[in-house]
Tab-separated table of C-alpha atoms in Angstrom:
chain	number	residue	atom	x	y	z
A	1416	UNK	CA	74.605	-63.632	-9.038
A	1417	UNK	CA	76.944	-65.680	-11.223
A	1418	UNK	CA	78.595	-67.455	-8.310
A	1419	UNK	CA	78.329	-71.248	-8.596
A	1420	UNK	CA	77.726	-73.147	-5.381
A	1421	UNK	CA	79.628	-76.431	-5.127
A	1422	UNK	CA	77.437	-79.375	-4.136
A	1423	UNK	CA	78.693	-81.992	-1.694
A	1424	UNK	CA	76.906	-85.304	-1.196
A	1425	UNK	CA	76.502	-85.268	2.606
A	1426	UNK	CA	77.618	-88.552	4.184
A	1427	UNK	CA	77.586	-89.784	0.600
A	1428	UNK	CA	73.911	-88.835	0.163
A	1429	UNK	CA	72.128	-89.924	3.315
A	1430	UNK	CA	68.585	-89.712	1.901
A	1431	UNK	CA	69.482	-92.190	-0.823
A	1432	UNK	CA	71.992	-94.685	0.577
A	1433	UNK	CA	73.253	-95.905	3.971
A	1434	UNK	CA	75.320	-92.978	5.161
A	1435	UNK	CA	79.126	-93.030	5.083
A	1436	UNK	CA	79.134	-96.440	3.407
A	1437	UNK	CA	81.090	-97.428	0.334
A	1438	UNK	CA	77.706	-97.950	-1.350
A	1439	UNK	CA	76.806	-94.319	-0.604
A	1440	UNK	CA	80.131	-93.067	-1.918
A	1441	UNK	CA	79.746	-95.063	-5.120
A	1442	UNK	CA	76.220	-93.699	-5.505
A	1443	UNK	CA	77.394	-90.150	-4.924
A	1444	UNK	CA	80.125	-90.561	-7.504
A	1445	UNK	CA	77.538	-91.595	-10.099
A	1446	UNK	CA	76.233	-88.008	-9.870
A	1447	UNK	CA	77.958	-84.848	-11.131
A	1448	UNK	CA	78.218	-83.292	-7.640
A	1449	UNK	CA	81.679	-81.794	-7.186
A	1450	UNK	CA	82.350	-83.087	-3.673
A	1451	UNK	CA	81.723	-86.137	-1.496
A	1452	UNK	CA	81.414	-85.481	2.231
A	1453	UNK	CA	82.286	-88.119	4.834
A	1454	UNK	CA	83.073	-88.217	8.560
A	1455	UNK	CA	85.803	-90.039	10.462
A	1456	UNK	CA	86.455	-91.199	14.010
A	1457	UNK	CA	89.517	-92.995	15.360
A	1458	UNK	CA	89.774	-96.687	16.192
A	1459	UNK	CA	91.503	-97.867	19.371
A	1460	UNK	CA	94.745	-98.099	17.402
A	1461	UNK	CA	94.320	-94.671	15.781
A	1462	UNK	CA	93.048	-95.638	12.338
A	1463	UNK	CA	90.610	-93.237	10.593
A	1464	UNK	CA	87.212	-94.966	10.463
A	1465	UNK	CA	84.430	-93.649	8.220
A	1466	UNK	CA	81.481	-93.158	10.584
A	1467	UNK	CA	79.350	-90.199	11.624
A	1468	UNK	CA	78.524	-91.200	15.188
A	1469	UNK	CA	81.047	-91.728	17.971
A	1470	UNK	CA	79.238	-95.015	18.642
A	1471	UNK	CA	78.560	-97.983	16.401
A	1472	UNK	CA	74.987	-98.834	17.404
A	1473	UNK	CA	72.946	-96.822	14.880
A	1474	UNK	CA	74.725	-97.682	11.641
A	1475	UNK	CA	76.398	-101.061	12.190
A	1476	UNK	CA	75.856	-104.494	13.695
A	1477	UNK	CA	78.305	-103.541	16.468
A	1478	UNK	CA	77.856	-101.686	19.732
A	1479	UNK	CA	79.722	-99.167	21.848
A	1480	UNK	CA	82.241	-96.451	21.028
A	1481	UNK	CA	84.192	-96.571	17.768
A	1482	UNK	CA	87.380	-95.882	19.717
A	1483	UNK	CA	86.875	-98.975	21.914
A	1484	UNK	CA	87.721	-101.385	19.068
A	1485	UNK	CA	90.829	-101.923	16.958
A	1486	UNK	CA	90.627	-101.366	13.237
A	1487	UNK	CA	90.878	-105.117	12.719
A	1488	UNK	CA	87.739	-105.632	14.863
A	1489	UNK	CA	85.909	-102.711	13.270
A	1490	UNK	CA	86.620	-104.004	9.773
A	1491	UNK	CA	84.609	-107.127	10.597
A	1492	UNK	CA	81.466	-105.090	11.333
A	1493	UNK	CA	78.830	-104.483	8.674
A	1494	UNK	CA	77.033	-101.265	7.792
A	1495	UNK	CA	73.268	-101.555	8.127
A	1496	UNK	CA	71.350	-101.484	4.843
A	1497	UNK	CA	74.288	-102.294	2.590
A	1498	UNK	CA	73.747	-106.031	2.243
A	1499	UNK	CA	76.843	-106.798	4.274
A	1500	UNK	CA	79.417	-104.178	3.308
A	1501	UNK	CA	82.112	-103.598	5.948
A	1502	UNK	CA	82.721	-100.365	7.803
A	1503	UNK	CA	85.107	-98.369	5.570
A	1504	UNK	CA	88.589	-97.158	6.379
A	1505	UNK	CA	89.408	-93.659	5.145
A	1506	UNK	CA	91.814	-95.136	2.604
A	1507	UNK	CA	89.002	-97.176	1.006
A	1508	UNK	CA	86.647	-94.217	0.786
A	1509	UNK	CA	89.405	-91.990	-0.553
A	1510	UNK	CA	90.325	-94.576	-3.168
A	1511	UNK	CA	86.860	-94.289	-4.697
A	1512	UNK	CA	86.754	-90.481	-4.528
A	1513	UNK	CA	90.244	-90.060	-5.968
A	1514	UNK	CA	89.620	-92.517	-8.787
A	1515	UNK	CA	86.628	-90.400	-9.795
A	1516	UNK	CA	88.638	-87.176	-9.523
A	1517	UNK	CA	86.274	-85.516	-7.060
A	1518	UNK	CA	86.980	-83.289	-4.083
A	1519	UNK	CA	86.854	-85.042	-0.709
A	1520	UNK	CA	85.043	-83.077	1.983
A	1521	UNK	CA	86.349	-84.668	5.156
A	1522	UNK	CA	85.008	-83.934	8.621
A	1523	UNK	CA	87.243	-85.015	11.486
A	1524	UNK	CA	84.970	-85.775	14.421
A	1525	UNK	CA	85.594	-85.596	18.156
A	1526	UNK	CA	84.953	-88.507	20.501
A	1527	UNK	CA	81.737	-89.049	22.465
A	1528	UNK	CA	82.915	-86.598	25.159
A	1529	UNK	CA	83.655	-83.892	22.586
A	1530	UNK	CA	87.441	-84.261	22.826
A	1531	UNK	CA	89.595	-84.430	19.679
A	1532	UNK	CA	91.205	-87.801	18.991
A	1533	UNK	CA	94.972	-87.547	19.572
A	1534	UNK	CA	96.866	-88.235	16.353
A	1535	UNK	CA	93.834	-88.461	14.057
A	1536	UNK	CA	94.802	-85.438	11.963
A	1537	UNK	CA	98.315	-86.818	11.390
A	1538	UNK	CA	97.009	-90.295	10.546
A	1539	UNK	CA	94.466	-88.835	8.130
A	1540	UNK	CA	97.183	-86.743	6.495
A	1541	UNK	CA	99.239	-89.880	5.934
A	1542	UNK	CA	96.286	-91.496	4.126
A	1543	UNK	CA	95.603	-88.399	2.031
A	1544	UNK	CA	99.255	-87.967	1.114
A	1545	UNK	CA	99.644	-91.623	0.130
A	1546	UNK	CA	97.003	-90.917	-2.527
A	1547	UNK	CA	98.346	-87.458	-3.361
A	1548	UNK	CA	94.955	-86.013	-2.381
A	1549	UNK	CA	95.671	-83.409	0.307
A	1550	UNK	CA	95.223	-80.543	-2.163
A	1551	UNK	CA	91.882	-82.013	-3.303
A	1552	UNK	CA	90.559	-82.295	0.261
A	1553	UNK	CA	88.376	-79.846	2.158
A	1554	UNK	CA	89.076	-80.608	5.811
A	1555	UNK	CA	86.449	-79.675	8.413
A	1556	UNK	CA	85.922	-79.822	12.148
A	1557	UNK	CA	83.770	-78.334	14.884
A	1558	UNK	CA	86.929	-78.265	17.028
A	1559	UNK	CA	89.135	-75.190	16.428
A	1560	UNK	CA	92.168	-77.126	17.705
A	1561	UNK	CA	91.678	-79.736	14.969
A	1562	UNK	CA	91.407	-77.036	12.292
A	1563	UNK	CA	94.510	-75.343	13.683
A	1564	UNK	CA	96.490	-78.598	13.544
A	1565	UNK	CA	95.500	-79.074	9.919
A	1566	UNK	CA	96.317	-75.431	9.155
A	1567	UNK	CA	99.796	-75.909	10.592
A	1568	UNK	CA	100.292	-78.851	8.231
A	1569	UNK	CA	98.966	-76.836	5.267
A	1570	UNK	CA	98.280	-77.818	1.685
A	1571	UNK	CA	94.502	-78.377	1.801
A	1572	UNK	CA	91.939	-77.154	-0.711
A	1573	UNK	CA	90.058	-75.452	2.141
A	1574	UNK	CA	89.963	-75.603	5.934
A	1575	UNK	CA	86.515	-75.257	7.462
A	1576	UNK	CA	85.584	-74.378	11.004
A	1577	UNK	CA	82.063	-75.713	11.598
A	1578	UNK	CA	80.022	-73.582	14.006
A	1579	UNK	CA	76.859	-75.079	15.457
A	1580	UNK	CA	73.895	-73.109	16.738
A	1581	UNK	CA	75.147	-73.177	20.323
A	1582	UNK	CA	78.441	-71.573	19.370
A	1583	UNK	CA	76.824	-69.093	17.011
A	1584	UNK	CA	74.521	-67.764	19.714
A	1585	UNK	CA	75.591	-64.260	20.613
A	1586	UNK	CA	78.488	-64.217	18.119
A	1587	UNK	CA	78.680	-61.386	15.629
A	1588	UNK	CA	80.126	-61.884	12.134
A	1589	UNK	CA	83.343	-60.215	13.289
A	1590	UNK	CA	83.601	-62.704	16.167
A	1591	UNK	CA	83.231	-65.617	13.761
A	1592	UNK	CA	85.837	-64.107	11.463
A	1593	UNK	CA	88.215	-63.731	14.407
A	1594	UNK	CA	87.749	-67.409	15.313
A	1595	UNK	CA	88.409	-68.460	11.717
A	1596	UNK	CA	91.570	-66.355	11.708
A	1597	UNK	CA	92.680	-67.783	15.052
A	1598	UNK	CA	92.465	-71.416	13.926
A	1599	UNK	CA	93.506	-70.887	10.320
A	1600	UNK	CA	90.150	-71.672	8.723
A	1601	UNK	CA	89.547	-70.405	5.191
A	1602	UNK	CA	85.827	-71.157	5.362
A	1603	UNK	CA	83.037	-71.016	7.936
A	1604	UNK	CA	80.445	-73.792	7.873
A	1605	UNK	CA	77.021	-73.253	9.450
A	1606	UNK	CA	73.605	-74.883	9.471
A	1607	UNK	CA	71.643	-73.681	6.462
A	1608	UNK	CA	69.167	-71.839	8.687
A	1609	UNK	CA	72.035	-69.794	10.205
A	1610	UNK	CA	73.349	-68.508	6.873
A	1611	UNK	CA	72.459	-64.959	5.897
A	1612	UNK	CA	73.405	-62.266	3.422
A	1613	UNK	CA	75.040	-60.271	6.211
A	1614	UNK	CA	77.211	-63.208	7.262
A	1615	UNK	CA	78.099	-64.050	3.662
A	1616	UNK	CA	79.080	-60.466	2.897
A	1617	UNK	CA	81.138	-60.081	6.074
A	1618	UNK	CA	83.032	-63.282	5.345
A	1619	UNK	CA	83.695	-62.344	1.738
A	1620	UNK	CA	84.944	-58.918	2.793
A	1621	UNK	CA	87.408	-60.789	5.014
A	1622	UNK	CA	88.383	-63.102	2.110
A	1623	UNK	CA	86.703	-66.079	3.779
A	1624	UNK	CA	84.190	-68.553	2.364
A	1625	UNK	CA	80.748	-69.624	3.607
A	1626	UNK	CA	79.355	-73.152	3.416
A	1627	UNK	CA	76.230	-74.778	4.819
A	1628	UNK	CA	74.972	-78.165	5.848
A	1629	UNK	CA	71.357	-79.411	6.232
A	1630	UNK	CA	70.227	-77.996	2.890
A	1631	UNK	CA	68.160	-81.136	2.359
A	1632	UNK	CA	64.795	-80.076	0.909
A	1633	UNK	CA	63.770	-77.786	-1.937
A	1634	UNK	CA	63.181	-74.630	0.176
A	1635	UNK	CA	66.494	-74.847	2.060
A	1636	UNK	CA	68.464	-75.848	-1.035
A	1637	UNK	CA	66.936	-72.984	-3.016
A	1638	UNK	CA	67.726	-70.504	-0.229
A	1639	UNK	CA	71.351	-71.634	-0.100
A	1640	UNK	CA	71.623	-71.248	-3.863
A	1641	UNK	CA	70.092	-67.767	-3.747
A	1642	UNK	CA	72.569	-66.792	-1.041
A	1643	UNK	CA	75.354	-68.004	-3.291
A	1644	UNK	CA	77.132	-69.945	-0.560
A	1645	UNK	CA	80.448	-71.399	-1.659
A	1646	UNK	CA	79.428	-74.982	-0.906
A	1647	UNK	CA	76.430	-76.864	0.416
A	1648	UNK	CA	76.379	-80.330	1.916
A	1649	UNK	CA	73.074	-82.008	1.136
A	1650	UNK	CA	71.491	-85.375	1.875
A	1651	UNK	CA	69.670	-85.130	-1.483
A	1652	UNK	CA	72.336	-84.299	-4.077
A	1653	UNK	CA	70.134	-85.112	-7.113
A	1654	UNK	CA	67.591	-82.505	-6.003
A	1655	UNK	CA	70.324	-79.943	-5.327
A	1656	UNK	CA	71.825	-80.563	-8.745
A	1657	UNK	CA	68.435	-80.164	-10.450
A	1658	UNK	CA	67.711	-76.924	-8.614
A	1659	UNK	CA	71.143	-75.521	-9.372
A	1660	UNK	CA	70.688	-76.343	-13.043
A	1661	UNK	CA	67.191	-74.850	-13.295
A	1662	UNK	CA	67.804	-71.952	-10.921
A	1663	UNK	CA	66.553	-71.805	-7.331
A	1664	UNK	CA	63.504	-69.673	-8.196
């Protein structure tokens, strides 16, 4: 198969650097991976905050929900393991990615209750458009309503509906395709273990793409490469790059 899988540094490369930090993004950009993947939540005043969790406790010196604090308060917090770097705003992360000319793979998260943040898509669009980077952004969400809002705005590189194991249970490829069509997704993202030749082929027949996350070790990375997925998000981008170069075996 001549298809070339794009490699995205997941959370900036979470095996190597503190995830979703500016340090991680700079590290990821030192590698030839095509994409940098980050996550955002909303502050109390609606600003897009680069953070995987809905709460601050694991990755910062703060506590409680991201959405409980204003951006001004959040910007005073420090990301653990970075030597004192502040929590990034989307505009800061994007500035690094755009300067390096890479594709931004942006996941818009829901809050701790699983509800989409009102206005976060529009605020993120404003940041992307200020940098002229909407067309170089792959926008992703587990929430079909978030994907649909982005699809209505248009102009993205790709729109990805992320389907976790719970949602995949009992769903046939045609059901997943129907959900992608309903929300305007151009790509389905699944856990690496959920990807298969049958799913890949069904999606391609429907002119849709397949991407995976959690391809983090040699066996899972090699399997994703053999499947020829369109993109993989990996916590170990150097290993993925080496395996892609040498062939998955």
